[in-house]
Amino acid sequence: FSANVLLGTLAFASGSKDEFDPGELAFLKVICQYVATAYERVRLMNRLRLNERRFRAVFDQQFQFSGLLTPDGRVVEISESAMRYAGVGREQLVGRPFVDAPWFRNLPEVQNLWQQNFADALSMSDRPSRMEAPFYAPDGTMRWAANT
């Protein structure tokens, strides 16, 4: 969003020949405030979209599996690499419990470990939670990963 882009024009006329009366000036002031607020909103939305594109560029181009979770362990975001590896789409993971992801199927002890890890992380706000846990690769082999 550039300062050199014309967004539109506003034109005002007065009922009197030489000047705006106080009511017209008050109306003009309200309109100017509305336009300034709308302009600021457009500017902020454009910055938000730019920041989202930057986030996606970094988050989705990582080789490691990354995700953002709610405190109770639901997936908010998941990296493209994790979805490709699991052979699933975003809609199959986002909003659902992380422990129900395909790579933890048939690993109830690992699912319980993750649940405990979430609880521990919530109780320790001053340091990250770390653990190693197994998961299933798409071909059914078990792998291990360090998780923070």
Tab-separated table of C-alpha atoms in Angstrom:
chain	number	residue	atom	x	y	z
A	1	PHE	CA	0.000	0.000	0.000
A	2	SER	CA	1.739	3.094	-1.202
A	3	ALA	CA	1.226	6.690	-0.165
A	4	ASN	CA	1.287	7.550	-3.888
A	5	VAL	CA	-1.910	5.654	-4.718
A	6	LEU	CA	-5.119	7.624	-5.248
A	7	LEU	CA	-7.910	5.872	-3.362
A	8	GLY	CA	-10.681	8.249	-4.304
A	9	THR	CA	-11.851	11.821	-4.000
A	10	LEU	CA	-14.314	13.613	-1.781
A	11	ALA	CA	-16.065	16.837	-2.703
A	12	PHE	CA	-18.082	19.039	-0.364
A	13	ALA	CA	-20.306	21.996	-1.031
A	14	SER	CA	-21.833	24.495	1.332
A	15	GLY	CA	-25.337	25.837	1.429
A	16	SER	CA	-23.922	29.319	1.793
A	17	LYS	CA	-21.888	31.141	-0.818
A	18	ASP	CA	-18.739	32.052	1.113
A	19	GLU	CA	-18.145	29.573	3.933
A	20	PHE	CA	-19.286	26.392	5.636
A	21	ASP	CA	-21.647	26.846	8.560
A	22	PRO	CA	-20.850	25.142	11.919
A	23	GLY	CA	-23.119	22.164	11.184
A	24	GLU	CA	-21.477	21.595	7.801
A	25	LEU	CA	-18.020	21.844	9.382
A	26	ALA	CA	-19.008	19.301	12.046
A	27	PHE	CA	-20.264	16.952	9.321
A	28	LEU	CA	-17.065	17.470	7.315
A	29	LYS	CA	-14.988	16.687	10.419
A	30	VAL	CA	-16.912	13.425	11.009
A	31	ILE	CA	-16.462	12.392	7.371
A	32	CYS	CA	-12.725	13.148	7.537
A	33	GLN	CA	-12.389	11.079	10.724
A	34	TYR	CA	-14.274	8.213	9.071
A	35	VAL	CA	-12.016	8.341	5.998
A	36	ALA	CA	-8.894	8.472	8.181
A	37	THR	CA	-10.108	5.444	10.161
A	38	ALA	CA	-10.948	3.535	6.986
A	39	TYR	CA	-7.566	4.428	5.480
A	40	GLU	CA	-5.764	3.234	8.629
A	41	ARG	CA	-7.746	-0.010	8.581
A	42	VAL	CA	-6.791	-0.656	4.947
A	43	ARG	CA	-3.148	0.100	5.759
A	44	LEU	CA	-3.165	-2.273	8.751
A	45	MET	CA	-4.912	-5.040	6.801
A	46	ASN	CA	-2.288	-4.778	4.076
A	47	ARG	CA	0.489	-5.017	6.684
A	48	LEU	CA	-1.260	-8.028	8.217
A	49	ARG	CA	-1.450	-9.761	4.812
A	50	LEU	CA	2.243	-9.034	4.199
A	51	ASN	CA	3.178	-10.443	7.609
A	52	GLU	CA	1.030	-13.517	6.965
A	53	ARG	CA	2.825	-14.106	3.646
A	54	ARG	CA	6.187	-13.761	5.398
A	55	PHE	CA	5.111	-16.174	8.139
A	56	ARG	CA	3.912	-18.713	5.551
A	57	ALA	CA	7.125	-18.379	3.548
A	58	VAL	CA	9.223	-19.252	6.601
A	59	PHE	CA	6.872	-21.713	8.303
A	60	ASP	CA	5.980	-23.753	5.219
A	61	GLN	CA	9.491	-23.944	3.769
A	62	GLN	CA	11.084	-25.628	6.769
A	63	PHE	CA	12.342	-29.168	6.404
A	64	GLN	CA	11.445	-30.008	10.011
A	65	PHE	CA	7.879	-30.618	11.091
A	66	SER	CA	6.411	-27.594	12.836
A	67	GLY	CA	3.090	-26.821	14.358
A	68	LEU	CA	1.348	-24.284	16.530
A	69	LEU	CA	-0.932	-25.706	19.197
A	70	THR	CA	-3.467	-24.343	21.643
A	71	PRO	CA	-2.715	-24.881	25.352
A	72	ASP	CA	-4.992	-27.926	25.336
A	73	GLY	CA	-3.068	-29.450	22.406
A	74	ARG	CA	-5.269	-28.662	19.403
A	75	VAL	CA	-3.553	-27.884	16.113
A	76	VAL	CA	-3.786	-24.234	15.056
A	77	GLU	CA	-1.214	-24.391	12.239
A	78	ILE	CA	0.875	-27.202	10.817
A	79	SER	CA	3.768	-26.984	8.371
A	80	GLU	CA	3.544	-28.184	4.791
A	81	SER	CA	6.393	-30.620	5.463
A	82	ALA	CA	4.461	-32.322	8.280
A	83	MET	CA	1.323	-32.599	6.161
A	84	ARG	CA	3.236	-33.958	3.153
A	85	TYR	CA	4.999	-36.485	5.347
A	86	ALA	CA	1.725	-37.705	6.851
A	87	GLY	CA	-0.090	-37.598	3.531
A	88	VAL	CA	-2.919	-35.484	4.936
A	89	GLY	CA	-4.355	-32.035	4.309
A	90	ARG	CA	-4.594	-29.071	6.654
A	91	GLU	CA	-8.321	-29.696	7.198
A	92	GLN	CA	-7.539	-33.140	8.624
A	93	LEU	CA	-5.300	-31.648	11.346
A	94	VAL	CA	-6.245	-28.038	12.135
A	95	GLY	CA	-8.682	-27.763	15.020
A	96	ARG	CA	-8.138	-31.351	16.091
A	97	PRO	CA	-6.077	-32.747	18.961
A	98	PHE	CA	-2.408	-33.093	18.018
A	99	VAL	CA	-2.279	-36.504	19.702
A	100	ASP	CA	-4.874	-37.768	17.194
A	101	ALA	CA	-2.575	-37.021	14.239
A	102	PRO	CA	-1.830	-39.955	11.897
A	103	TRP	CA	1.755	-40.349	13.101
A	104	PHE	CA	0.565	-41.274	16.625
A	105	ARG	CA	-2.056	-43.854	15.633
A	106	ASN	CA	-1.820	-47.014	17.671
A	107	LEU	CA	0.608	-45.370	20.104
A	108	PRO	CA	-1.570	-44.704	23.170
A	109	GLU	CA	1.456	-44.445	25.449
A	110	VAL	CA	2.896	-41.702	23.232
A	111	GLN	CA	-0.455	-39.908	23.116
A	112	ASN	CA	-0.515	-39.990	26.944
A	113	LEU	CA	3.088	-38.748	27.021
A	114	TRP	CA	2.115	-35.795	24.818
A	115	GLN	CA	-0.892	-35.004	27.008
A	116	GLN	CA	1.381	-34.988	30.053
A	117	ASN	CA	3.901	-32.861	28.173
A	118	PHE	CA	1.188	-30.292	27.398
A	119	ALA	CA	0.180	-30.180	31.058
A	120	ASP	CA	3.830	-29.821	32.137
A	121	ALA	CA	4.418	-27.047	29.606
A	122	LEU	CA	1.445	-25.095	30.941
A	123	SER	CA	2.749	-25.327	34.485
A	124	MET	CA	6.290	-24.189	33.559
A	125	SER	CA	6.036	-20.828	31.858
A	126	ASP	CA	9.725	-19.954	32.257
A	127	ARG	CA	11.275	-22.721	30.132
A	128	PRO	CA	10.334	-24.753	27.072
A	129	SER	CA	9.148	-28.311	27.401
A	130	ARG	CA	11.317	-30.912	25.660
A	131	MET	CA	10.874	-34.622	25.032
A	132	GLU	CA	11.724	-37.421	22.634
A	133	ALA	CA	8.919	-39.604	21.372
A	134	PRO	CA	8.332	-42.221	18.690
A	135	PHE	CA	5.976	-41.738	15.772
A	136	TYR	CA	4.971	-43.743	12.728
A	137	ALA	CA	6.279	-42.919	9.274
A	138	PRO	CA	3.805	-43.296	6.385
A	139	ASP	CA	5.365	-46.642	5.489
A	140	GLY	CA	4.617	-47.928	9.003
A	141	THR	CA	8.157	-47.803	10.354
A	142	MET	CA	8.655	-46.267	13.775
A	143	ARG	CA	10.879	-43.198	14.004
A	144	TRP	CA	11.961	-41.010	16.904
A	145	ALA	CA	11.858	-37.228	17.106
A	146	ALA	CA	13.061	-34.607	19.549
A	147	ASN	CA	10.202	-32.232	20.342
A	148	THR	CA	10.115	-28.813	21.928
